[in-house]
Amino acid sequence: MATDHTHYDRVASLLHWLLGLALVGQIAFGFLLDDIAPRGTPARAGVINLHKSLGIALGVLILLRLAWRLRHRPPAWPASMSAWQCRAARIGHAAMYACMIVVPASGYVASNFSKHGVKLFGVALRPWGPDLPAVYAAANLLHEAAAWVFTALIVGHVLVVAKHALLDHDGLLARISPWAAGPDPMESR
């Protein structure tokens, strides 16, 4: 089966949209933790562990997405994009991938240097680090800061895509659309 170099394949497209929506939900969940379950309330531990569990699950999906991306070349940028726009897009995507790794990894590390550890969907995982409040605080600060940077990158990503779709009409959004996706590489096996 011929490879389509104008669109992402269906696997990449589905991973993009499903993981993108899940990450936006998880980031919002993280920012709203204190509103959902204020500190010192009985519900706090369960809500925090749900956030940790979802973060670990998303971390695994992010690694799968990254592995897929490294093995499958993305389509070319639209010809209407200038060299600086292509470079900015590559830098923006690299920064988003970095945040996709740093946010869950730093949250996981922070949890392992806390007396609370992680309950993965109710199953207690023994922390591999000692209870070190300073390490927990540093990793948690990185977790929160990277989440804010990631949020800004996501907003920028959506605004740039909207500009391409609504003003430039250059087909950029169609590259990642599951309905316009290139052939499914799994079908050629």
Short mmCIF file of N, CA and C in Angstrom, two decimals:
data_model
loop_
_atom_site.label_atom_id
_atom_site.label_comp_id
_atom_site.label_asym_id
_atom_site.label_seq_id
_atom_site.Cartn_x
_atom_site.Cartn_y
_atom_site.Cartn_z
N MET A 1 0.84 -1.18 0.00
CA MET A 1 0.00 0.00 0.00
C MET A 1 0.89 1.24 0.00
N ALA A 2 0.60 2.22 -0.81
CA ALA A 2 1.40 3.43 -0.90
C ALA A 2 1.25 4.26 0.36
N THR A 3 2.32 4.94 0.72
CA THR A 3 2.30 5.80 1.89
C THR A 3 1.82 7.19 1.49
N ASP A 4 0.93 7.75 2.27
CA ASP A 4 0.40 9.08 2.04
C ASP A 4 1.27 10.06 2.83
N HIS A 5 1.97 10.96 2.15
CA HIS A 5 2.83 11.90 2.85
C HIS A 5 2.19 13.27 3.02
N THR A 6 0.87 13.35 2.87
CA THR A 6 0.16 14.61 3.09
C THR A 6 -0.68 14.58 4.36
N HIS A 7 -0.87 13.39 4.94
CA HIS A 7 -1.67 13.23 6.15
C HIS A 7 -0.99 12.28 7.12
N TYR A 8 -1.25 12.47 8.39
CA TYR A 8 -0.82 11.50 9.38
C TYR A 8 -1.63 10.23 9.18
N ASP A 9 -1.07 9.08 9.55
CA ASP A 9 -1.84 7.84 9.46
C ASP A 9 -2.92 7.83 10.54
N ARG A 10 -3.85 6.89 10.44
CA ARG A 10 -4.99 6.86 11.36
C ARG A 10 -4.56 6.65 12.81
N VAL A 11 -3.55 5.83 13.04
CA VAL A 11 -3.09 5.59 14.41
C VAL A 11 -2.57 6.89 15.01
N ALA A 12 -1.71 7.59 14.28
CA ALA A 12 -1.16 8.86 14.77
C ALA A 12 -2.28 9.88 14.99
N SER A 13 -3.23 9.92 14.06
CA SER A 13 -4.34 10.87 14.18
C SER A 13 -5.20 10.57 15.40
N LEU A 14 -5.55 9.31 15.59
CA LEU A 14 -6.37 8.95 16.75
C LEU A 14 -5.62 9.19 18.06
N LEU A 15 -4.33 8.85 18.10
CA LEU A 15 -3.54 9.12 19.30
C LEU A 15 -3.49 10.61 19.60
N HIS A 16 -3.34 11.42 18.56
CA HIS A 16 -3.29 12.87 18.73
C HIS A 16 -4.57 13.38 19.40
N TRP A 17 -5.72 13.02 18.82
CA TRP A 17 -6.97 13.58 19.32
C TRP A 17 -7.38 12.99 20.67
N LEU A 18 -7.28 11.69 20.83
CA LEU A 18 -7.68 11.08 22.09
C LEU A 18 -6.76 11.48 23.23
N LEU A 19 -5.47 11.42 22.99
CA LEU A 19 -4.52 11.80 24.03
C LEU A 19 -4.59 13.30 24.29
N GLY A 20 -4.77 14.09 23.25
CA GLY A 20 -4.90 15.53 23.43
C GLY A 20 -6.08 15.89 24.33
N LEU A 21 -7.22 15.30 24.06
CA LEU A 21 -8.40 15.57 24.91
C LEU A 21 -8.19 15.07 26.33
N ALA A 22 -7.61 13.89 26.46
CA ALA A 22 -7.35 13.33 27.80
C ALA A 22 -6.36 14.20 28.57
N LEU A 23 -5.34 14.70 27.90
CA LEU A 23 -4.36 15.56 28.59
C LEU A 23 -4.97 16.88 29.02
N VAL A 24 -5.80 17.47 28.18
CA VAL A 24 -6.47 18.71 28.57
C VAL A 24 -7.35 18.45 29.80
N GLY A 25 -8.07 17.32 29.80
CA GLY A 25 -8.89 16.96 30.96
C GLY A 25 -8.05 16.74 32.21
N GLN A 26 -6.92 16.05 32.06
CA GLN A 26 -6.06 15.78 33.21
C GLN A 26 -5.42 17.06 33.75
N ILE A 27 -5.03 17.95 32.86
CA ILE A 27 -4.46 19.23 33.31
C ILE A 27 -5.51 20.04 34.07
N ALA A 28 -6.72 20.10 33.52
CA ALA A 28 -7.80 20.81 34.22
C ALA A 28 -8.08 20.17 35.57
N PHE A 29 -8.10 18.85 35.61
CA PHE A 29 -8.30 18.11 36.86
C PHE A 29 -7.23 18.51 37.87
N GLY A 30 -5.98 18.56 37.43
CA GLY A 30 -4.89 18.93 38.33
C GLY A 30 -5.03 20.35 38.85
N PHE A 31 -5.39 21.29 37.97
CA PHE A 31 -5.54 22.67 38.40
C PHE A 31 -6.73 22.85 39.34
N LEU A 32 -7.72 21.96 39.26
CA LEU A 32 -8.93 22.08 40.09
C LEU A 32 -8.92 21.18 41.33
N LEU A 33 -7.81 20.51 41.59
CA LEU A 33 -7.76 19.57 42.72
C LEU A 33 -8.21 20.21 44.03
N ASP A 34 -7.72 21.40 44.33
CA ASP A 34 -8.08 22.03 45.60
C ASP A 34 -9.56 22.41 45.66
N ASP A 35 -10.17 22.68 44.51
CA ASP A 35 -11.60 22.99 44.48
C ASP A 35 -12.44 21.72 44.60
N ILE A 36 -11.97 20.65 43.96
CA ILE A 36 -12.71 19.37 43.98
C ILE A 36 -12.64 18.74 45.38
N ALA A 37 -11.45 18.73 45.95
CA ALA A 37 -11.25 18.12 47.27
C ALA A 37 -10.24 18.98 48.04
N PRO A 38 -10.74 19.94 48.80
CA PRO A 38 -9.83 20.82 49.54
C PRO A 38 -8.90 20.04 50.47
N ARG A 39 -7.74 20.62 50.70
CA ARG A 39 -6.77 20.00 51.61
C ARG A 39 -7.40 19.79 52.97
N GLY A 40 -7.09 18.65 53.56
CA GLY A 40 -7.60 18.34 54.89
C GLY A 40 -8.98 17.69 54.92
N THR A 41 -9.60 17.50 53.74
CA THR A 41 -10.91 16.86 53.70
C THR A 41 -10.73 15.36 53.45
N PRO A 42 -11.71 14.55 53.88
CA PRO A 42 -11.59 13.11 53.69
C PRO A 42 -11.50 12.68 52.22
N ALA A 43 -12.09 13.44 51.32
CA ALA A 43 -12.09 13.06 49.90
C ALA A 43 -10.74 13.33 49.22
N ARG A 44 -9.89 14.10 49.87
CA ARG A 44 -8.64 14.55 49.22
C ARG A 44 -7.78 13.38 48.73
N ALA A 45 -7.54 12.40 49.57
CA ALA A 45 -6.63 11.29 49.21
C ALA A 45 -7.15 10.55 47.97
N GLY A 46 -8.44 10.27 47.93
CA GLY A 46 -9.00 9.55 46.79
C GLY A 46 -8.89 10.33 45.50
N VAL A 47 -9.14 11.63 45.57
CA VAL A 47 -9.08 12.48 44.38
C VAL A 47 -7.64 12.61 43.91
N ILE A 48 -6.71 12.81 44.83
CA ILE A 48 -5.29 12.91 44.47
C ILE A 48 -4.83 11.60 43.83
N ASN A 49 -5.21 10.46 44.40
CA ASN A 49 -4.78 9.18 43.84
C ASN A 49 -5.42 8.90 42.48
N LEU A 50 -6.63 9.40 42.25
CA LEU A 50 -7.22 9.27 40.92
C LEU A 50 -6.39 10.09 39.92
N HIS A 51 -6.00 11.31 40.31
CA HIS A 51 -5.17 12.15 39.45
C HIS A 51 -3.84 11.45 39.16
N LYS A 52 -3.23 10.86 40.18
CA LYS A 52 -1.97 10.14 39.99
C LYS A 52 -2.17 8.93 39.08
N SER A 53 -3.23 8.18 39.30
CA SER A 53 -3.49 6.98 38.49
C SER A 53 -3.71 7.35 37.02
N LEU A 54 -4.51 8.38 36.78
CA LEU A 54 -4.74 8.83 35.40
C LEU A 54 -3.44 9.35 34.79
N GLY A 55 -2.63 10.03 35.60
CA GLY A 55 -1.35 10.53 35.11
C GLY A 55 -0.41 9.41 34.68
N ILE A 56 -0.37 8.34 35.47
CA ILE A 56 0.47 7.18 35.11
C ILE A 56 -0.04 6.54 33.83
N ALA A 57 -1.36 6.36 33.74
CA ALA A 57 -1.94 5.76 32.52
C ALA A 57 -1.65 6.64 31.30
N LEU A 58 -1.80 7.95 31.46
CA LEU A 58 -1.51 8.85 30.35
C LEU A 58 -0.01 8.85 30.03
N GLY A 59 0.83 8.72 31.05
CA GLY A 59 2.27 8.64 30.81
C GLY A 59 2.63 7.45 29.93
N VAL A 60 1.99 6.32 30.17
CA VAL A 60 2.23 5.13 29.34
C VAL A 60 1.76 5.38 27.91
N LEU A 61 0.57 5.99 27.76
CA LEU A 61 0.06 6.31 26.42
C LEU A 61 0.95 7.33 25.70
N ILE A 62 1.51 8.26 26.46
CA ILE A 62 2.43 9.24 25.87
C ILE A 62 3.66 8.54 25.32
N LEU A 63 4.19 7.58 26.08
CA LEU A 63 5.36 6.84 25.60
C LEU A 63 5.02 6.05 24.33
N LEU A 64 3.82 5.48 24.28
CA LEU A 64 3.38 4.77 23.06
C LEU A 64 3.26 5.75 21.89
N ARG A 65 2.70 6.90 22.15
CA ARG A 65 2.56 7.91 21.10
C ARG A 65 3.93 8.35 20.61
N LEU A 66 4.84 8.61 21.53
CA LEU A 66 6.18 9.03 21.15
C LEU A 66 6.89 7.94 20.34
N ALA A 67 6.74 6.69 20.76
CA ALA A 67 7.35 5.59 20.01
C ALA A 67 6.77 5.53 18.59
N TRP A 68 5.45 5.69 18.48
CA TRP A 68 4.81 5.67 17.16
C TRP A 68 5.34 6.81 16.30
N ARG A 69 5.43 7.99 16.90
CA ARG A 69 5.88 9.18 16.17
C ARG A 69 7.32 9.01 15.69
N LEU A 70 8.17 8.41 16.51
CA LEU A 70 9.57 8.22 16.12
C LEU A 70 9.73 7.22 14.99
N ARG A 71 8.77 6.31 14.85
CA ARG A 71 8.84 5.29 13.81
C ARG A 71 8.07 5.65 12.53
N HIS A 72 7.29 6.73 12.58
CA HIS A 72 6.47 7.12 11.43
C HIS A 72 6.69 8.59 11.11
N ARG A 73 7.20 8.84 9.95
CA ARG A 73 7.51 10.20 9.51
C ARG A 73 6.22 11.02 9.38
N PRO A 74 6.23 12.24 9.91
CA PRO A 74 5.04 13.08 9.75
C PRO A 74 4.94 13.60 8.31
N PRO A 75 3.76 14.03 7.92
CA PRO A 75 3.62 14.59 6.57
C PRO A 75 4.35 15.93 6.47
N ALA A 76 4.61 16.33 5.25
CA ALA A 76 5.27 17.61 5.02
C ALA A 76 4.34 18.75 5.43
N TRP A 77 4.95 19.88 5.78
CA TRP A 77 4.16 21.06 6.09
C TRP A 77 3.55 21.60 4.79
N PRO A 78 2.43 22.30 4.88
CA PRO A 78 1.86 22.89 3.67
C PRO A 78 2.88 23.81 2.99
N ALA A 79 2.87 23.83 1.67
CA ALA A 79 3.83 24.64 0.91
C ALA A 79 3.70 26.12 1.23
N SER A 80 2.52 26.53 1.70
CA SER A 80 2.30 27.95 2.01
C SER A 80 3.01 28.40 3.28
N MET A 81 3.51 27.45 4.08
CA MET A 81 4.21 27.82 5.32
C MET A 81 5.65 28.23 5.01
N SER A 82 6.05 29.35 5.57
CA SER A 82 7.42 29.83 5.37
C SER A 82 8.39 28.99 6.19
N ALA A 83 9.67 29.15 5.93
CA ALA A 83 10.70 28.39 6.65
C ALA A 83 10.64 28.68 8.15
N TRP A 84 10.43 29.95 8.53
CA TRP A 84 10.39 30.28 9.95
C TRP A 84 9.15 29.67 10.61
N GLN A 85 8.04 29.59 9.89
CA GLN A 85 6.83 28.97 10.45
C GLN A 85 7.05 27.47 10.66
N CYS A 86 7.70 26.82 9.71
CA CYS A 86 7.99 25.38 9.85
C CYS A 86 8.91 25.14 11.04
N ARG A 87 9.92 26.00 11.18
CA ARG A 87 10.84 25.86 12.31
C ARG A 87 10.11 26.09 13.63
N ALA A 88 9.29 27.12 13.69
CA ALA A 88 8.52 27.41 14.90
C ALA A 88 7.59 26.24 15.23
N ALA A 89 6.98 25.65 14.23
CA ALA A 89 6.09 24.50 14.45
C ALA A 89 6.87 23.32 15.01
N ARG A 90 8.06 23.05 14.46
CA ARG A 90 8.89 21.95 14.97
C ARG A 90 9.30 22.19 16.41
N ILE A 91 9.69 23.43 16.73
CA ILE A 91 10.07 23.77 18.10
C ILE A 91 8.87 23.64 19.03
N GLY A 92 7.72 24.13 18.60
CA GLY A 92 6.51 24.03 19.43
C GLY A 92 6.12 22.58 19.69
N HIS A 93 6.19 21.74 18.67
CA HIS A 93 5.86 20.33 18.85
C HIS A 93 6.86 19.66 19.78
N ALA A 94 8.15 19.97 19.62
CA ALA A 94 9.16 19.38 20.50
C ALA A 94 8.93 19.81 21.95
N ALA A 95 8.56 21.07 22.15
CA ALA A 95 8.28 21.57 23.50
C ALA A 95 7.06 20.86 24.10
N MET A 96 6.05 20.62 23.28
CA MET A 96 4.87 19.91 23.79
C MET A 96 5.21 18.48 24.16
N TYR A 97 6.01 17.81 23.34
CA TYR A 97 6.44 16.44 23.68
C TYR A 97 7.26 16.45 24.96
N ALA A 98 8.13 17.44 25.12
CA ALA A 98 8.92 17.53 26.35
C ALA A 98 8.00 17.67 27.56
N CYS A 99 7.00 18.53 27.45
CA CYS A 99 6.05 18.70 28.56
C CYS A 99 5.24 17.42 28.80
N MET A 100 4.89 16.72 27.71
CA MET A 100 4.14 15.46 27.87
C MET A 100 4.94 14.44 28.67
N ILE A 101 6.25 14.54 28.62
CA ILE A 101 7.09 13.62 29.38
C ILE A 101 7.37 14.16 30.77
N VAL A 102 7.72 15.45 30.87
CA VAL A 102 8.11 16.04 32.15
C VAL A 102 6.96 16.09 33.15
N VAL A 103 5.76 16.44 32.70
CA VAL A 103 4.64 16.59 33.64
C VAL A 103 4.34 15.27 34.37
N PRO A 104 4.05 14.16 33.68
CA PRO A 104 3.77 12.94 34.44
C PRO A 104 4.99 12.38 35.15
N ALA A 105 6.17 12.50 34.54
CA ALA A 105 7.38 11.96 35.18
C ALA A 105 7.68 12.68 36.49
N SER A 106 7.58 14.01 36.48
CA SER A 106 7.87 14.77 37.70
C SER A 106 6.81 14.51 38.77
N GLY A 107 5.56 14.34 38.38
CA GLY A 107 4.52 13.99 39.35
C GLY A 107 4.76 12.63 39.96
N TYR A 108 5.19 11.68 39.14
CA TYR A 108 5.49 10.33 39.63
C TYR A 108 6.69 10.35 40.57
N VAL A 109 7.73 11.08 40.19
CA VAL A 109 8.91 11.18 41.06
C VAL A 109 8.53 11.83 42.38
N ALA A 110 7.77 12.93 42.33
CA ALA A 110 7.35 13.61 43.56
C ALA A 110 6.60 12.64 44.47
N SER A 111 5.70 11.87 43.91
CA SER A 111 4.91 10.92 44.71
C SER A 111 5.78 9.87 45.38
N ASN A 112 6.88 9.51 44.76
CA ASN A 112 7.74 8.48 45.31
C ASN A 112 8.69 9.01 46.38
N PHE A 113 8.74 10.30 46.57
CA PHE A 113 9.51 10.89 47.67
C PHE A 113 8.58 11.52 48.69
N SER A 114 7.39 10.95 48.78
CA SER A 114 6.36 11.39 49.73
C SER A 114 5.91 10.19 50.54
N LYS A 115 5.52 10.44 51.77
CA LYS A 115 5.02 9.34 52.61
C LYS A 115 3.73 8.74 52.06
N HIS A 116 3.07 9.46 51.17
CA HIS A 116 1.79 8.99 50.63
C HIS A 116 1.96 8.00 49.48
N GLY A 117 3.02 8.13 48.71
CA GLY A 117 3.24 7.23 47.58
C GLY A 117 2.13 7.33 46.54
N VAL A 118 1.88 6.21 45.87
CA VAL A 118 0.87 6.16 44.82
C VAL A 118 -0.04 4.96 45.05
N LYS A 119 -1.33 5.19 44.90
CA LYS A 119 -2.29 4.10 44.81
C LYS A 119 -2.78 4.11 43.38
N LEU A 120 -2.33 3.11 42.62
CA LEU A 120 -2.68 3.03 41.21
C LEU A 120 -4.04 2.37 41.09
N PHE A 121 -5.06 3.19 40.85
CA PHE A 121 -6.45 2.73 40.79
C PHE A 121 -6.77 1.82 41.98
N GLY A 122 -6.35 2.26 43.17
CA GLY A 122 -6.67 1.57 44.42
C GLY A 122 -5.61 0.60 44.90
N VAL A 123 -4.64 0.26 44.08
CA VAL A 123 -3.58 -0.67 44.46
C VAL A 123 -2.36 0.13 44.91
N ALA A 124 -1.98 -0.01 46.17
CA ALA A 124 -0.85 0.74 46.71
C ALA A 124 0.46 0.26 46.08
N LEU A 125 1.21 1.20 45.54
CA LEU A 125 2.53 0.92 45.02
C LEU A 125 3.55 1.41 46.04
N ARG A 126 4.46 0.55 46.40
CA ARG A 126 5.45 0.93 47.40
C ARG A 126 6.36 2.02 46.81
N PRO A 127 6.53 3.14 47.51
CA PRO A 127 7.43 4.17 47.00
C PRO A 127 8.86 3.63 46.90
N TRP A 128 9.57 3.99 45.85
CA TRP A 128 10.95 3.55 45.68
C TRP A 128 11.92 4.57 46.24
N GLY A 129 11.40 5.69 46.73
CA GLY A 129 12.25 6.70 47.37
C GLY A 129 11.81 6.92 48.80
N PRO A 130 12.71 7.45 49.62
CA PRO A 130 12.33 7.74 51.01
C PRO A 130 11.46 9.00 51.08
N ASP A 131 10.84 9.22 52.20
CA ASP A 131 10.03 10.42 52.42
C ASP A 131 10.99 11.60 52.59
N LEU A 132 11.21 12.33 51.52
CA LEU A 132 12.10 13.49 51.53
C LEU A 132 11.31 14.71 51.09
N PRO A 133 10.78 15.48 52.03
CA PRO A 133 9.94 16.64 51.68
C PRO A 133 10.59 17.62 50.71
N ALA A 134 11.91 17.83 50.80
CA ALA A 134 12.57 18.78 49.89
C ALA A 134 12.57 18.25 48.45
N VAL A 135 12.81 16.96 48.28
CA VAL A 135 12.79 16.37 46.93
C VAL A 135 11.36 16.38 46.40
N TYR A 136 10.41 16.02 47.26
CA TYR A 136 9.00 16.06 46.87
C TYR A 136 8.63 17.48 46.41
N ALA A 137 9.01 18.48 47.19
CA ALA A 137 8.64 19.87 46.87
C ALA A 137 9.26 20.30 45.53
N ALA A 138 10.52 19.95 45.30
CA ALA A 138 11.18 20.34 44.05
C ALA A 138 10.53 19.65 42.85
N ALA A 139 10.27 18.35 42.96
CA ALA A 139 9.65 17.61 41.85
C ALA A 139 8.22 18.10 41.62
N ASN A 140 7.51 18.40 42.70
CA ASN A 140 6.14 18.88 42.57
C ASN A 140 6.11 20.28 41.95
N LEU A 141 7.09 21.12 42.30
CA LEU A 141 7.19 22.45 41.69
C LEU A 141 7.43 22.32 40.19
N LEU A 142 8.33 21.40 39.79
CA LEU A 142 8.57 21.14 38.37
C LEU A 142 7.29 20.64 37.69
N HIS A 143 6.56 19.74 38.37
CA HIS A 143 5.30 19.20 37.86
C HIS A 143 4.31 20.33 37.56
N GLU A 144 4.14 21.22 38.52
CA GLU A 144 3.18 22.31 38.36
C GLU A 144 3.64 23.33 37.31
N ALA A 145 4.93 23.67 37.34
CA ALA A 145 5.45 24.65 36.37
C ALA A 145 5.34 24.10 34.95
N ALA A 146 5.70 22.83 34.77
CA ALA A 146 5.61 22.22 33.43
C ALA A 146 4.16 22.14 32.98
N ALA A 147 3.23 21.93 33.91
CA ALA A 147 1.81 21.90 33.54
C ALA A 147 1.35 23.27 33.04
N TRP A 148 1.84 24.33 33.66
CA TRP A 148 1.49 25.68 33.20
C TRP A 148 2.10 25.97 31.83
N VAL A 149 3.36 25.57 31.64
CA VAL A 149 4.01 25.76 30.34
C VAL A 149 3.26 24.96 29.28
N PHE A 150 2.92 23.72 29.62
CA PHE A 150 2.19 22.86 28.69
C PHE A 150 0.85 23.49 28.32
N THR A 151 0.16 24.05 29.29
CA THR A 151 -1.12 24.71 29.04
C THR A 151 -0.93 25.86 28.05
N ALA A 152 0.10 26.67 28.26
CA ALA A 152 0.37 27.78 27.34
C ALA A 152 0.68 27.26 25.94
N LEU A 153 1.45 26.18 25.86
CA LEU A 153 1.77 25.60 24.55
C LEU A 153 0.52 25.06 23.85
N ILE A 154 -0.36 24.43 24.62
CA ILE A 154 -1.60 23.89 24.04
C ILE A 154 -2.46 25.04 23.51
N VAL A 155 -2.60 26.11 24.29
CA VAL A 155 -3.39 27.26 23.84
C VAL A 155 -2.77 27.85 22.57
N GLY A 156 -1.46 28.00 22.56
CA GLY A 156 -0.78 28.50 21.37
C GLY A 156 -0.99 27.59 20.17
N HIS A 157 -0.90 26.29 20.40
CA HIS A 157 -1.11 25.29 19.35
C HIS A 157 -2.50 25.43 18.74
N VAL A 158 -3.50 25.52 19.58
CA VAL A 158 -4.89 25.65 19.11
C VAL A 158 -5.07 26.96 18.34
N LEU A 159 -4.50 28.05 18.85
CA LEU A 159 -4.64 29.34 18.16
C LEU A 159 -3.96 29.33 16.79
N VAL A 160 -2.78 28.73 16.71
CA VAL A 160 -2.08 28.67 15.43
C VAL A 160 -2.84 27.80 14.44
N VAL A 161 -3.36 26.68 14.91
CA VAL A 161 -4.14 25.81 14.02
C VAL A 161 -5.40 26.54 13.55
N ALA A 162 -6.05 27.28 14.46
CA ALA A 162 -7.24 28.05 14.08
C ALA A 162 -6.88 29.10 13.02
N LYS A 163 -5.74 29.75 13.17
CA LYS A 163 -5.28 30.73 12.18
C LYS A 163 -5.10 30.07 10.82
N HIS A 164 -4.47 28.89 10.83
CA HIS A 164 -4.27 28.18 9.55
C HIS A 164 -5.59 27.74 8.94
N ALA A 165 -6.52 27.32 9.77
CA ALA A 165 -7.81 26.84 9.26
C ALA A 165 -8.72 27.98 8.80
N LEU A 166 -8.78 29.05 9.60
CA LEU A 166 -9.75 30.11 9.33
C LEU A 166 -9.22 31.24 8.44
N LEU A 167 -7.93 31.50 8.51
CA LEU A 167 -7.37 32.60 7.72
C LEU A 167 -6.55 32.12 6.52
N ASP A 168 -5.69 31.14 6.74
CA ASP A 168 -4.80 30.70 5.67
C ASP A 168 -5.45 29.68 4.74
N HIS A 169 -6.40 28.91 5.25
CA HIS A 169 -7.07 27.86 4.46
C HIS A 169 -6.06 26.98 3.72
N ASP A 170 -5.00 26.56 4.43
CA ASP A 170 -3.92 25.82 3.80
C ASP A 170 -3.95 24.31 4.03
N GLY A 171 -5.02 23.81 4.65
CA GLY A 171 -5.16 22.37 4.83
C GLY A 171 -4.35 21.79 5.98
N LEU A 172 -3.78 22.65 6.82
CA LEU A 172 -2.96 22.16 7.93
C LEU A 172 -3.75 21.25 8.86
N LEU A 173 -4.96 21.64 9.19
CA LEU A 173 -5.79 20.84 10.11
C LEU A 173 -6.16 19.49 9.50
N ALA A 174 -6.35 19.44 8.20
CA ALA A 174 -6.72 18.18 7.54
C ALA A 174 -5.60 17.14 7.65
N ARG A 175 -4.36 17.57 7.87
CA ARG A 175 -3.24 16.63 7.99
C ARG A 175 -3.44 15.67 9.16
N ILE A 176 -4.10 16.15 10.24
CA ILE A 176 -4.24 15.34 11.46
C ILE A 176 -5.67 14.88 11.68
N SER A 177 -6.56 15.18 10.75
CA SER A 177 -7.95 14.78 10.87
C SER A 177 -8.08 13.26 10.72
N PRO A 178 -8.78 12.59 11.65
CA PRO A 178 -8.95 11.14 11.51
C PRO A 178 -9.76 10.77 10.27
N TRP A 179 -10.57 11.70 9.78
CA TRP A 179 -11.40 11.42 8.61
C TRP A 179 -10.63 11.59 7.31
N ALA A 180 -9.56 12.37 7.36
CA ALA A 180 -8.75 12.58 6.17
C ALA A 180 -7.39 11.89 6.29
N ALA A 181 -7.26 11.05 7.30
CA ALA A 181 -5.97 10.41 7.59
C ALA A 181 -5.51 9.54 6.44
N GLY A 182 -4.21 9.40 6.37
CA GLY A 182 -3.61 8.53 5.38
C GLY A 182 -3.93 7.08 5.71
N PRO A 183 -3.44 6.16 4.91
CA PRO A 183 -3.73 4.74 5.11
C PRO A 183 -3.26 4.25 6.47
N ASP A 184 -4.00 3.32 7.00
CA ASP A 184 -3.65 2.72 8.28
C ASP A 184 -2.48 1.77 8.05
N PRO A 185 -1.33 2.05 8.68
CA PRO A 185 -0.16 1.20 8.44
C PRO A 185 -0.36 -0.23 8.92
N MET A 186 -1.29 -0.46 9.80
CA MET A 186 -1.55 -1.80 10.29
C MET A 186 -2.27 -2.64 9.24
N GLU A 187 -2.98 -1.97 8.30
CA GLU A 187 -3.72 -2.70 7.26
C GLU A 187 -2.79 -3.30 6.21
N SER A 188 -1.59 -2.74 6.07
CA SER A 188 -0.69 -3.23 5.02
C SER A 188 0.08 -4.47 5.44
N ARG A 189 -0.14 -4.95 6.65
CA ARG A 189 0.58 -6.14 7.14
C ARG A 189 -0.14 -7.40 6.77
#
